[in-house]
GROMACS .gro file of C-alpha atoms in nm:
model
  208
    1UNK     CA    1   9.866   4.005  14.334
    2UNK     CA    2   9.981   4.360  14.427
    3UNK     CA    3   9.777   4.387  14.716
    4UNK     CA    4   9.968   4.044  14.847
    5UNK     CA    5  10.312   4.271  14.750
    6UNK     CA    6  10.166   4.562  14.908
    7UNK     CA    7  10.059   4.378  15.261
    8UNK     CA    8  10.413   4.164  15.232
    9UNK     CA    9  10.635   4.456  15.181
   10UNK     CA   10  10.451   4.735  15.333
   11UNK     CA   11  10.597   5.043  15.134
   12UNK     CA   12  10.548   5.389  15.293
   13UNK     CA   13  10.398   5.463  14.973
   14UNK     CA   14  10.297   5.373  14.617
   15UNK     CA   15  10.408   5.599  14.311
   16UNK     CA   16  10.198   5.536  13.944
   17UNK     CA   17  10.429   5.589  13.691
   18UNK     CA   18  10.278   5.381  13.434
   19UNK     CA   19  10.202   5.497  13.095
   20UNK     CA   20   9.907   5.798  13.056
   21UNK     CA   21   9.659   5.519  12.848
   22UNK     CA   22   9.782   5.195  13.092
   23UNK     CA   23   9.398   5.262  13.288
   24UNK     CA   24   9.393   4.925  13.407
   25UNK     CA   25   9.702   4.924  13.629
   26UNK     CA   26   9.672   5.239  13.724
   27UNK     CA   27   9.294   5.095  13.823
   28UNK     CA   28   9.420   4.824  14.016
   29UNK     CA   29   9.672   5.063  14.191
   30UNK     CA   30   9.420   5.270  14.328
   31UNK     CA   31   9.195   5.022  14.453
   32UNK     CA   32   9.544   4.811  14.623
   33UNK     CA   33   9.637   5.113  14.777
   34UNK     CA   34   9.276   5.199  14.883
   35UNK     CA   35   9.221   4.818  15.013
   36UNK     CA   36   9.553   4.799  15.187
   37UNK     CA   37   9.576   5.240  15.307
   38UNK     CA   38   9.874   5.310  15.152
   39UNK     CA   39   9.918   5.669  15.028
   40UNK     CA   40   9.898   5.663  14.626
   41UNK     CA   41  10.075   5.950  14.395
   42UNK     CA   42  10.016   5.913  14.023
   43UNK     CA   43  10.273   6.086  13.821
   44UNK     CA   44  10.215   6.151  13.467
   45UNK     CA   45  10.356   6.353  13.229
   46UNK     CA   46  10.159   6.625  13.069
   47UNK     CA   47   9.922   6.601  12.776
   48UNK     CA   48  10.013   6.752  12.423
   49UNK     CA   49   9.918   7.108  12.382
   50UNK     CA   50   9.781   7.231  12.023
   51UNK     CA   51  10.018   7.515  11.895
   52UNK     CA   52   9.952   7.810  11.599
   53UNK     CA   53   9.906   7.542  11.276
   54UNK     CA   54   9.768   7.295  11.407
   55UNK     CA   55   9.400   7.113  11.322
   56UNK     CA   56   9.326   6.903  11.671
   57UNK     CA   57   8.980   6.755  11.761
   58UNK     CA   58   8.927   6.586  12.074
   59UNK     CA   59   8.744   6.282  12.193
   60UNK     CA   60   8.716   6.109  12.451
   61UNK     CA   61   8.782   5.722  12.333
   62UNK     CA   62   8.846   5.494  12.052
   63UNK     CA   63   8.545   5.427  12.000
   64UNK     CA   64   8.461   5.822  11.934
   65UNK     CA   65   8.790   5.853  11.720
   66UNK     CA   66   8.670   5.585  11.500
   67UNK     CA   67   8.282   5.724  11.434
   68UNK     CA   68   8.440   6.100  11.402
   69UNK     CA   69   8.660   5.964  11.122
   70UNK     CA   70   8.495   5.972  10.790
   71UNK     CA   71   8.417   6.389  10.856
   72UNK     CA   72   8.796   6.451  10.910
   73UNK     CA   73   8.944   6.239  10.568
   74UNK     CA   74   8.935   5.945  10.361
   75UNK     CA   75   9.281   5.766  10.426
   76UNK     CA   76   9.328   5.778  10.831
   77UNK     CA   77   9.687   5.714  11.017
   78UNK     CA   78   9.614   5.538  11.324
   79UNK     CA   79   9.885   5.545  11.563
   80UNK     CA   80   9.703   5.454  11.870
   81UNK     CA   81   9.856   5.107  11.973
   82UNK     CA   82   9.751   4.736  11.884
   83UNK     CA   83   9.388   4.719  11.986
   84UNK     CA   84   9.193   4.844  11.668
   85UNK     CA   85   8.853   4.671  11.702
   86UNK     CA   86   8.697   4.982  11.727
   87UNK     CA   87   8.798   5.063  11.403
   88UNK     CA   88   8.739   4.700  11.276
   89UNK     CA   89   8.381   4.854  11.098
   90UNK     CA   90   8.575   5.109  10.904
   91UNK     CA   91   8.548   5.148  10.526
   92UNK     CA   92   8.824   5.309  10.452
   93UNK     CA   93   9.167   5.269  10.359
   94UNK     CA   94   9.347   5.237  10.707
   95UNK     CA   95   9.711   5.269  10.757
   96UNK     CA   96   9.819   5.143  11.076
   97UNK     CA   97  10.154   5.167  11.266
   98UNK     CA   98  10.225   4.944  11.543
   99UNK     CA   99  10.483   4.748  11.700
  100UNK     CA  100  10.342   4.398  11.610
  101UNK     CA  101  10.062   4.297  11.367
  102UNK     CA  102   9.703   4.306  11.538
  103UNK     CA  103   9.555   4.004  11.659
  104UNK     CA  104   9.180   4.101  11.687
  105UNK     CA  105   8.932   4.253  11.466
  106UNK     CA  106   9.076   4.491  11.188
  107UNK     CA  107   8.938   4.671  10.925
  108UNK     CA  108   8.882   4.522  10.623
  109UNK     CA  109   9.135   4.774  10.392
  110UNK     CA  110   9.423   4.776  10.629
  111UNK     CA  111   9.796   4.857  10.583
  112UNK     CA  112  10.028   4.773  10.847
  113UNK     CA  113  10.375   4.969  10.917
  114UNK     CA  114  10.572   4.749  11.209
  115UNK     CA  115  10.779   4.968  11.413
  116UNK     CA  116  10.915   5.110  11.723
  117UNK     CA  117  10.919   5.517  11.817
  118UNK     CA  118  11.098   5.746  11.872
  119UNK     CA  119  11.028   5.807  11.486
  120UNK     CA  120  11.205   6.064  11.290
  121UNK     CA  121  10.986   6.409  11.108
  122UNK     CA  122  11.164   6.290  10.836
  123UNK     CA  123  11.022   5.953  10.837
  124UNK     CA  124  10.662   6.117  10.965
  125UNK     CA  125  10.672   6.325  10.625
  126UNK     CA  126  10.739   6.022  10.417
  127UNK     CA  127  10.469   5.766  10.581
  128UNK     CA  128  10.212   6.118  10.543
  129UNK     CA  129  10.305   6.144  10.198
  130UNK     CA  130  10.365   5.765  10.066
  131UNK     CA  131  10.036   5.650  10.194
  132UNK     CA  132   9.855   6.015  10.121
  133UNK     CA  133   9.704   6.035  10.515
  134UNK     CA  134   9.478   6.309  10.554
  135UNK     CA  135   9.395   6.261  10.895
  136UNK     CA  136   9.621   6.139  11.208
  137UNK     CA  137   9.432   5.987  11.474
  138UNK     CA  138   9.662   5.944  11.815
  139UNK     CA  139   9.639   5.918  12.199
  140UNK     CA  140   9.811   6.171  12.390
  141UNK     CA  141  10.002   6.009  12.515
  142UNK     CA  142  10.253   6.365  12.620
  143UNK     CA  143  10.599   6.416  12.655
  144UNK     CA  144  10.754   6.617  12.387
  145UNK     CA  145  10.554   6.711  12.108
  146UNK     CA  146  10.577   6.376  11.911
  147UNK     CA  147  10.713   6.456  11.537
  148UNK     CA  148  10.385   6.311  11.371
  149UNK     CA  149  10.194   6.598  11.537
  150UNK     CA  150  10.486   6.825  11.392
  151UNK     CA  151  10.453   6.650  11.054
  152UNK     CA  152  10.063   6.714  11.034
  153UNK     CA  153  10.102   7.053  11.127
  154UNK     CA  154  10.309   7.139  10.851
  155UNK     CA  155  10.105   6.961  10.583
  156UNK     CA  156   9.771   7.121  10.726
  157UNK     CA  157   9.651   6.733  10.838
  158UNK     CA  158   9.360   6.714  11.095
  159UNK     CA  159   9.406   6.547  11.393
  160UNK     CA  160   9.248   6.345  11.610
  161UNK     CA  161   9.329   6.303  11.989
  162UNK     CA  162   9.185   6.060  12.203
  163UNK     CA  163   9.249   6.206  12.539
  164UNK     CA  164   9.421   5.981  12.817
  165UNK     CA  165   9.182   5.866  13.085
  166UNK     CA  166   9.140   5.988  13.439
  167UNK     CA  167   9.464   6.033  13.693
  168UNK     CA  168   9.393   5.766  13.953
  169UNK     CA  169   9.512   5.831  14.318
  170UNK     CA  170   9.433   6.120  14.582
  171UNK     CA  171   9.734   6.348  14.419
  172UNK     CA  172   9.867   6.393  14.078
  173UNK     CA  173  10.206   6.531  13.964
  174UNK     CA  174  10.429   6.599  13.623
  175UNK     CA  175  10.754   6.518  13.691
  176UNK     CA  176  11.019   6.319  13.957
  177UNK     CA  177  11.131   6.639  14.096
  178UNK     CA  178  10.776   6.682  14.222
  179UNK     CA  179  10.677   6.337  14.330
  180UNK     CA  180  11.027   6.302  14.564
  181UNK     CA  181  10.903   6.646  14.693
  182UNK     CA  182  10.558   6.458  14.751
  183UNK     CA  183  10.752   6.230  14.943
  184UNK     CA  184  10.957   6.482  15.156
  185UNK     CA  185  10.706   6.667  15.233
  186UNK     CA  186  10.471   6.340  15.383
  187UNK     CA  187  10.760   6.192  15.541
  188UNK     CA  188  10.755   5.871  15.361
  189UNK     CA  189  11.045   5.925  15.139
  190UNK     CA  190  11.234   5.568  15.216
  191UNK     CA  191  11.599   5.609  15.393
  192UNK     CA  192  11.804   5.506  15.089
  193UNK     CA  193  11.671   5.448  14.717
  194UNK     CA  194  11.516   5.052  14.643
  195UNK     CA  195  11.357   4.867  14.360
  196UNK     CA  196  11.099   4.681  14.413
  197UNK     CA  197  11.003   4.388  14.188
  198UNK     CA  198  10.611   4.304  14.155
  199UNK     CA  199  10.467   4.047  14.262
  200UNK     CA  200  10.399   3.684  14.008
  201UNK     CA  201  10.129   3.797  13.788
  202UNK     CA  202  10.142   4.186  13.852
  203UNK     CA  203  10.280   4.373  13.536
  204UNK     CA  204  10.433   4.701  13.558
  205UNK     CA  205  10.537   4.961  13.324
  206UNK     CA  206  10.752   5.274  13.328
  207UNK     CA  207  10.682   5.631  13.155
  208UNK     CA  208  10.718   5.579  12.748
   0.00000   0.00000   0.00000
């Protein structure tokens, strides 16, 4: 489907602004792009950077997060979206916040808090303390230090970050400023602004 869009619309250039974790667009970008040889920029915000305080591990995947668990705590916070088979084999008491209740393998002993971010340090505090979380596992996801980082930091929590995958596309940037520079700069900044909708079956997504 996008590489129909691509060859029927014929943009100067492609821009990946999809969310740090969304690998599989961002995938399919960078093999369109390559297929059809249109330039590709990815722009993503930067990671989260561990300050004085805090108690960060990183790993590389879900899958890791979930079999470093047991030597961080005993009652995990998992705020890393809907998908938690590979947590499914856990033990433990697992709290869960997500926007919808999961629809795949779970673990066993599983609390689920629906909800949408931002969320408040206040509200951080209170899930940290209700539920007595000793370890946060999250994806960094970047942007402004999230307040559940902020909340673990100030109750000593460990946490664990899955890191985001690889940037696809030939050149990576952090912010709009930079990508419409990208575009000056190559000569395929468009005469006047235009939004594009994707093609049937192609789903998009925007910075969150």
């Amino acid at each position: 489907g996008l590489i129909a869009w691509l060859t029927e619309h014929q943009p100067t250039a492609v821009i990946d602004a999809t969310h740090p974790f969304a690998a599989q667009m961002s995938r399919h970008a960078s093999q369109a792009c390559s297929r059809v040889g249109v330039p590709l920029l990815r722009l993503q915000r930067p990671g989260w950077t561990p300050r004085e305080g805090d108690r960060w591990t990183r790993v590389a995947s879900l899958a890791a997060a979930a079999e470093a668990l047991p030597a961080w705590g005993r009652r995990p916070l998992l705020t890393t979206g809907q998908d938690l088979r590979p947590f499914a084999a856990l033990t433990l008491p697992v709290v869960a916040r997500m926007v919808s209740q999961p629809s795949g393998p779970a673990p066993a002993d599983l609390t689920v808090i629906l909800g949408r971010p931002p969320w408040s340090l206040d509200a951080e505090r209170a899930v940290l303390a209700e539920h007595r979380i000793d370890v946060v596992v999250t994806k960094d996801s970047g942007g402004p230090t999230a307040a559940k980082l902020l909340a673990a930091r100030e109750a000593g929590i460990p946490v664990i970050v899955v890191d985001r995958p690889p940037a696809e596309g030939s050149a990576v940037v952090a912010s709009v400023d930079e990508a419409m520079a990208w575009l000056n700069r190559s000569g395929r900044r468009p005469p006047r602004a235009a939004a594009a909708r994707p093609a049937d079956g192609v789903r998009g997504g925007g910075p969150r």
